[in-house]
Coordinates of C-alpha atoms and ligand atoms in Angstrom, one line a residue:
X1 CA -207.8 32.3 186.2
X2 CA -206.7 29.8 183.6
X3 CA -209.6 28.9 181.4
X4 CA -208.3 28.8 177.9
X5 CA -210.1 28.7 174.6
X6 CA -211.0 25.1 173.6
X7 CA -213.3 25.4 170.6
X8 CA -214.0 27.9 167.8
X9 CA -217.1 27.7 165.6
X10 CA -217.8 29.9 162.6
X11 CA -221.2 30.8 161.2
X12 CA -222.5 32.7 158.2
X13 CA -225.7 34.5 159.1
X14 CA -228.4 35.3 156.5
X15 CA -229.8 38.8 156.9
X16 CA -232.3 38.9 154.1
X17 CA -234.4 42.0 153.7
X18 CA -237.3 43.0 151.5
X19 CA -235.3 46.1 150.2
X20 CA -231.7 46.3 149.1
X21 CA -229.4 48.2 151.5
X22 CA -229.8 52.0 151.0
X23 CA -233.1 51.5 149.2
X24 CA -234.5 50.2 145.9
X25 CA -232.2 49.8 142.9
X26 CA -231.8 52.9 140.7
X27 CA -231.4 53.1 136.9
X28 CA -228.4 51.1 135.7
X29 CA -228.3 49.1 138.9
X30 CA -229.0 45.3 138.5
X31 CA -228.2 42.1 140.3
X32 CA -225.6 39.8 138.8
X33 CA -225.5 36.0 138.8
X34 CA -223.8 35.9 142.2
X35 CA -226.4 38.1 143.8
X36 CA -224.3 41.4 143.8
X37 CA -225.1 44.8 142.5
X38 CA -223.1 48.1 142.3
X39 CA -224.4 51.4 143.6
X40 CA -223.6 53.8 140.8
X41 CA -223.4 56.7 143.2
X42 CA -220.3 55.3 145.0
X43 CA -219.2 52.5 142.7
X44 CA -219.4 50.0 145.6
X45 CA -220.6 46.4 145.4
X46 CA -223.4 45.2 147.7
X47 CA -225.1 41.8 148.0
X48 CA -228.9 41.8 147.4
X49 CA -229.3 39.7 150.4
X50 CA -227.2 40.8 153.3
X51 CA -225.2 38.5 155.5
X52 CA -222.8 38.5 158.4
X53 CA -220.1 36.4 159.9
X54 CA -220.3 35.3 163.5
X55 CA -217.8 33.3 165.6
X56 CA -218.5 31.3 168.8
X57 CA -215.6 30.7 171.2
X58 CA -215.9 28.2 174.0
X59 CA -213.5 28.0 176.9
X60 CA -212.3 24.8 178.6
X61 CA -214.8 25.3 181.4
X62 CA -217.7 26.0 179.0
X63 CA -217.8 29.8 178.9
X64 CA -219.1 30.9 175.5
X65 CA -218.3 34.2 173.8
X66 CA -219.6 35.7 170.6
X67 CA -217.9 37.8 168.0
X68 CA -219.0 39.2 164.6
X69 CA -217.5 40.9 161.6
X70 CA -218.6 41.9 158.1
X71 CA -219.8 39.0 155.9
X72 CA -221.3 41.2 153.2
X73 CA -219.1 40.1 150.4
X74 CA -217.4 36.7 150.0
X75 CA -218.0 35.8 153.6
X76 CA -216.3 32.4 153.1
X77 CA -213.0 34.2 152.5
X78 CA -213.1 35.6 156.1
X79 CA -214.4 32.3 157.4
X80 CA -211.6 30.4 155.9
X81 CA -209.0 32.7 157.3
X82 CA -210.4 32.0 160.7
X83 CA -210.7 28.3 160.2
X84 CA -207.5 27.5 158.4
X85 CA -205.1 30.2 159.8
X86 CA -206.2 31.8 163.0
X87 CA -207.9 28.9 164.9
X88 CA -204.8 27.0 165.9
X89 CA -203.2 30.2 167.2
X90 CA -206.2 31.0 169.4
X91 CA -207.0 27.6 170.8
X92 CA -205.3 27.0 174.2
X93 CA -204.9 30.8 174.7
X94 CA -206.1 32.5 177.8
X95 CA -208.6 35.3 177.0
X96 CA -207.0 37.6 179.6
X97 CA -204.2 38.0 177.0
X98 CA -206.7 39.3 174.5
X99 CA -204.6 42.4 173.4
X100 CA -201.5 40.4 173.2
X101 CA -203.2 37.7 171.1
X102 CA -204.5 40.5 168.8
X103 CA -201.0 41.8 168.3
X104 CA -199.5 38.4 167.7
X105 CA -202.2 37.5 165.1
X106 CA -201.4 40.8 163.4
X107 CA -197.7 40.0 163.4
X108 CA -198.4 36.6 161.7
X109 CA -199.3 38.4 158.5
X110 CA -197.3 41.6 158.7
X111 CA -195.5 41.0 155.4
X112 CA -198.6 39.8 153.6
X113 CA -201.2 42.4 154.3
X114 CA -202.4 42.5 157.9
X115 CA -203.7 46.1 157.8
X116 CA -207.0 45.7 156.0
X117 CA -209.7 43.8 154.4
X118 CA -210.6 40.2 155.1
X119 CA -207.7 39.5 157.5
X120 CA -208.5 42.4 159.8
X121 CA -212.1 41.6 159.7
X122 CA -211.3 38.0 160.8
X123 CA -209.2 39.4 163.7
X124 CA -212.1 41.7 164.7
X125 CA -214.5 38.8 165.0
X126 CA -212.0 36.8 167.1
X127 CA -211.1 39.8 169.2
X128 CA -214.8 40.7 170.1
X129 CA -215.4 37.0 171.1
X130 CA -212.3 36.9 173.3
X131 CA -213.4 40.1 175.1
X132 CA -216.9 38.6 175.5
X133 CA -215.4 35.4 177.0
X134 CA -213.2 37.4 179.3
X135 CA -216.1 39.5 180.5
X136 CA -218.1 36.4 181.3
X137 CA -215.2 34.8 183.1
X138 CA -214.7 37.9 185.2
X139 CA -218.4 38.5 185.6
X140 CA -218.1 42.1 184.2
X141 CA -219.6 43.9 181.2
X142 CA -217.2 44.8 178.4
X143 CA -217.6 48.5 179.5
X144 CA -216.5 47.6 183.1
X145 CA -213.6 45.6 181.7
X146 CA -212.2 48.4 179.7
X147 CA -212.5 51.2 182.3
X148 CA -216.0 51.9 183.3
X149 CA -219.3 52.9 181.8
X150 CA -220.0 56.6 181.7
X151 CA -223.6 56.3 180.3
X152 CA -226.3 53.7 180.1
X153 CA -227.9 55.2 177.0
X154 CA -226.4 56.9 173.9
X155 CA -228.1 59.3 171.6
X156 CA -228.8 57.7 168.2
X157 CA -228.8 59.4 164.9
X158 CA -231.0 58.1 162.1
X159 CA -228.8 56.9 159.2
X160 CA -230.2 56.5 155.7
X161 CA -233.6 57.3 154.4
X162 CA -234.3 54.3 152.0
X163 CA -237.2 55.7 150.0
X164 CA -237.6 56.3 146.3
X165 CA -238.4 60.0 146.1
X166 CA -237.2 63.1 148.0
X167 CA -240.7 63.7 149.3
X168 CA -240.9 60.2 150.7
X169 CA -237.4 60.6 152.3
X170 CA -238.3 63.8 154.0
X171 CA -241.5 62.4 155.3
X172 CA -239.7 59.3 156.6
X173 CA -237.2 61.7 158.4
X174 CA -240.2 63.6 159.8
X175 CA -241.7 60.4 161.2
X176 CA -238.4 59.6 163.0
X177 CA -238.3 63.2 164.3
X178 CA -241.8 62.8 165.7
X179 CA -240.6 59.7 167.4
X180 CA -237.9 61.6 169.3
X181 CA -234.8 61.5 167.0
X182 CA -233.0 64.8 166.6
X183 CA -230.2 63.9 164.3
X184 CA -230.1 62.4 160.7
X185 CA -227.7 61.4 157.9
X186 CA -228.5 61.0 154.3
X187 CA -226.4 59.1 151.7
X188 CA -225.2 60.7 148.5
X189 CA -225.6 57.5 146.3
X190 CA -229.3 57.6 146.7
X191 CA -229.9 61.3 147.0
X192 CA -231.2 61.3 143.4
X193 CA -231.8 65.1 143.2
X194 CA -228.3 65.9 144.4
X195 CA -227.0 66.6 147.9
X196 CA -228.0 70.3 147.9
X197 CA -231.7 69.6 147.2
X198 CA -231.7 66.8 149.6
X199 CA -230.2 68.9 152.4
X200 CA -232.5 71.9 151.6
X201 CA -235.6 69.7 151.6
X202 CA -234.7 68.0 154.9
X203 CA -233.8 71.3 156.5
X204 CA -237.1 72.8 155.4
X205 CA -239.1 69.8 156.6
X206 CA -237.3 69.2 159.9
X207 CA -236.6 72.7 161.0
X208 CA -233.5 74.5 162.3
X209 CA -232.8 72.7 165.5
X210 CA -232.3 69.2 164.0
X211 CA -228.9 67.9 163.0
X212 CA -228.5 66.8 159.4
X213 CA -225.3 65.2 158.1
X214 CA -224.4 64.1 154.5
X215 CA -222.5 60.9 153.8
X216 CA -220.5 61.5 150.6
X217 CA -219.3 57.9 150.2
X218 CA -215.8 58.8 149.1
X219 CA -217.2 60.1 145.8
X220 CA -216.0 63.7 145.4
X221 CA -212.8 65.5 144.2
X222 CA -211.1 67.9 146.5
X223 CA -212.5 70.9 144.7
X224 CA -216.0 69.5 144.6
X225 CA -215.9 68.8 148.3
X226 CA -214.9 72.3 149.2
X227 CA -217.6 73.7 146.8
X228 CA -220.3 71.5 148.3
X229 CA -219.3 72.6 151.7
X230 CA -219.8 76.2 150.6
X231 CA -223.2 75.4 149.0
X232 CA -224.5 73.6 152.0
X233 CA -223.4 76.2 154.5
X234 CA -226.7 78.1 154.6
X235 CA -228.4 74.8 155.6
X236 CA -226.1 74.3 158.6
X237 CA -225.0 70.7 157.9
X238 CA -223.9 68.7 161.0
X239 CA -220.9 67.1 159.2
X240 CA -219.8 65.9 155.8
X241 CA -218.7 62.3 155.9
X242 CA -216.1 60.6 153.7
X243 CA -215.9 63.3 151.0
X244 CA -212.8 61.9 149.2
X245 CA -211.3 58.5 148.1
X246 CA -209.9 57.1 151.3
X247 CA -206.4 57.0 150.0
X248 CA -206.3 60.7 149.3
X249 CA -205.1 61.7 152.8
X250 CA -203.4 64.9 151.7
X251 CA -206.7 65.9 150.0
X252 CA -208.7 65.1 153.0
X253 CA -206.5 67.3 155.1
X254 CA -206.8 70.1 152.5
X255 CA -210.6 69.8 152.5
X256 CA -210.8 69.7 156.4
X257 CA -208.8 72.9 156.5
X258 CA -210.7 74.7 153.8
X259 CA -214.2 73.6 154.7
X260 CA -216.3 75.5 157.2
X261 CA -218.2 72.4 158.2
X262 CA -216.9 69.4 160.2
X263 CA -215.4 66.4 158.3
X264 CA -216.1 62.9 159.6
X265 CA -214.3 59.8 158.5
X266 CA -213.2 56.4 159.8
X267 CA -215.7 53.7 159.0
X268 CA -213.3 51.8 156.8
X269 CA -210.3 52.0 159.2
X270 CA -209.0 48.8 160.7
X271 CA -206.3 50.0 163.0
X272 CA -204.8 52.8 165.0
X273 CA -202.3 53.3 162.1
X274 CA -205.2 54.2 159.7
X275 CA -206.4 56.7 162.3
X276 CA -203.0 58.3 163.0
X277 CA -202.4 58.9 159.3
X278 CA -205.5 61.2 159.3
X279 CA -205.7 62.5 162.8
X280 CA -202.0 63.6 162.8
X281 CA -202.6 65.7 159.7
X282 CA -205.8 67.2 161.3
X283 CA -207.7 65.8 158.3
X284 CA -211.0 65.3 160.3
X285 CA -212.9 66.6 163.2
X286 CA -215.0 63.5 163.9
X287 CA -213.9 59.9 163.8
X288 CA -216.3 57.0 163.1
X289 CA -214.7 53.7 164.2
X290 CA -216.6 50.6 163.1
X291 CA -216.5 47.8 165.6
X292 CA -217.2 45.2 162.9
X293 CA -213.8 46.1 161.3
X294 CA -211.7 47.1 164.3
X295 CA -212.8 44.6 167.0
X296 CA -212.7 45.9 170.6
X297 CA -208.9 46.2 170.8
X298 CA -208.4 48.5 167.8
X299 CA -211.6 50.4 168.5
X300 CA -210.2 51.3 171.9
X301 CA -206.8 52.3 170.5
X302 CA -208.3 54.5 167.8
X303 CA -210.8 56.1 170.1
X304 CA -208.4 56.8 172.9
X305 CA -206.0 58.4 170.5
X306 CA -208.7 60.5 169.0
X307 CA -210.0 61.6 172.4
X308 CA -206.5 62.5 173.4
X309 CA -206.5 64.9 170.5
X310 CA -209.9 66.4 171.4
X311 CA -211.8 64.8 168.5
X312 CA -215.4 63.7 168.7
X313 CA -216.0 59.9 168.4
X314 CA -219.2 58.9 166.6
X315 CA -219.2 55.2 166.2
X316 CA -220.2 53.8 162.8
X317 CA -222.8 51.1 162.5
X318 CA -223.9 49.1 159.5
X319 CA -225.0 45.7 158.4
X320 CA -224.8 43.1 161.1
X321 CA -226.8 40.8 163.4
X322 CA -226.4 43.0 166.5
X323 CA -223.3 41.2 168.0
X324 CA -220.8 43.8 166.9
X325 CA -223.3 46.6 167.6
X326 CA -223.6 45.5 171.2
X327 CA -219.8 45.6 171.5
X328 CA -219.7 49.0 169.9
X329 CA -222.3 50.4 172.3
X330 CA -220.4 48.9 175.3
X331 CA -217.1 50.4 174.1
X332 CA -218.7 53.7 173.2
X333 CA -220.3 54.1 176.6
X334 CA -216.8 54.4 178.2
X335 CA -215.7 57.5 176.2
X336 CA -216.3 61.1 177.2
X337 CA -216.3 62.3 173.6
X338 CA -219.1 60.1 172.3
X339 CA -222.2 62.2 171.8
X340 CA -224.0 60.1 169.2
X341 CA -223.9 56.6 167.8
X342 CA -225.1 55.7 164.3
X343 CA -228.5 54.0 164.1
X344 CA -229.0 52.0 161.0
X345 CA -232.7 51.7 161.5
X346 CA -233.4 49.6 158.4
X347 CA -231.0 46.9 159.7
X348 CA -231.5 47.2 163.5
X349 CA -235.2 47.3 163.5
X350 CA -235.4 44.3 161.1
X351 CA -233.0 42.2 163.1
X352 CA -233.5 43.4 166.7
X353 CA -235.0 40.1 167.6
X354 CA -231.8 38.3 166.4
X355 CA -230.1 39.0 169.7
X356 CA -231.1 38.5 173.4
X357 CA -230.8 41.1 176.1
X358 CA -231.8 44.7 176.7
X359 CA -230.2 46.4 173.7
X360 CA -232.7 48.6 172.0
X361 CA -233.1 52.0 170.3
X362 CA -236.2 53.9 171.2
X363 CA -237.2 57.6 171.1
X364 CA -233.8 58.8 170.1
X365 CA -231.6 56.8 172.3
X366 CA -229.8 53.4 172.3
X367 CA -230.4 51.5 175.5
X368 CA -227.2 49.6 176.2
X369 CA -227.2 45.8 176.6
X370 CA -226.6 44.7 180.2
X371 CA -225.1 41.5 181.4
X372 CA -221.6 40.2 181.3
X373 CA -219.3 40.5 178.3
X374 CA -220.9 42.3 175.3
X375 CA -224.3 41.6 176.8
X376 CA -226.1 39.9 173.9
X377 CA -226.2 36.4 172.4
X378 CA -227.8 35.1 169.2
X379 CA -231.5 34.5 169.9
X380 CA -233.3 31.3 168.9
X381 CA -234.6 33.2 165.8
X382 CA -231.1 34.2 164.7
X383 CA -229.9 30.6 165.2
X384 CA -232.4 29.6 162.6
X385 CA -230.5 31.8 160.1
X386 CA -227.0 30.7 161.0
X387 CA -225.1 28.2 158.9
X388 CA -222.0 26.5 160.4
X389 CA -218.9 26.9 158.3
X390 CA -216.7 23.9 158.2
Ligands
MG1 MG1 -220.7 56.2 155.7

């Protein structure tokens, strides 16, 4: 089949919410003139109004594919990389060469920073869209294209409890538990009473059989991480996520060896090389690839490598319109070692109507999108929130 890419359009999608991501602003957290604020608990910048970046690829015969990456901060930077730099190298290319295209686009910037940040995000959006076009051309789902679907639903864990008090957060978790969810994760930056009290209260409220993880948002020292692992042990944490600054790989390996609980990392990784640096040092037991950063190609490379080493794959999921989430669920469904997929309920429930198709999360499980390619497209509602970038 020769049906090359003929057109690329880029959109910035407004994902405005009533509440800031992770919950209301805490003391010393305020919005600056450009709409950003800094979470004091992890020193990370977030926009008050979320957004995302979506690309639409159209083949010569009119097959349309969609891709998405992070557009949270400075989305026009990523959009301009796609418009100015990547577009001429993708036009006229055949989607069947998707992995080769990915590698060639990486090579373009090898000496200027191809391993992270905005450039990798731009590649991820293009990569997802190319896989989507290819699936539609071959009349197969993404899962079929990459080796075959092993499951049509994936257990979802409830991520984040955006409420102001510990009592409200435990009650919110209990509501989800009553709705059929058996796994949870809370975030250190908004655990105002500290991770130990947060874990103790959740364990007490939810009972012994529910899984409870703690996302440490890269905030601890090595010693503090090992100490916290000891303190949390009586409450049987599911896993501790991202305990140290991402660049402290030796420290992460030390913590993973000394901690009794499982260590999970990977949401910020872009490529297999990020993964190998940690996996080869046995610095984690669970990996959390994020489709919005990796695209399909690197998601597969990272996950296949992790699975070959016996690690659990627990895909990450955060702020997006549903396009990269659909790709993540499709890809995740092909792996034996996926037992849960993150469920950002405050995002997904708000924007579920932004995509077409059967993708849903109900009673503790994601229902996978069906149809060819990634299985979803922007709905009419989402199109009303998309601005063409030119
Ligand atoms: Mg996290």
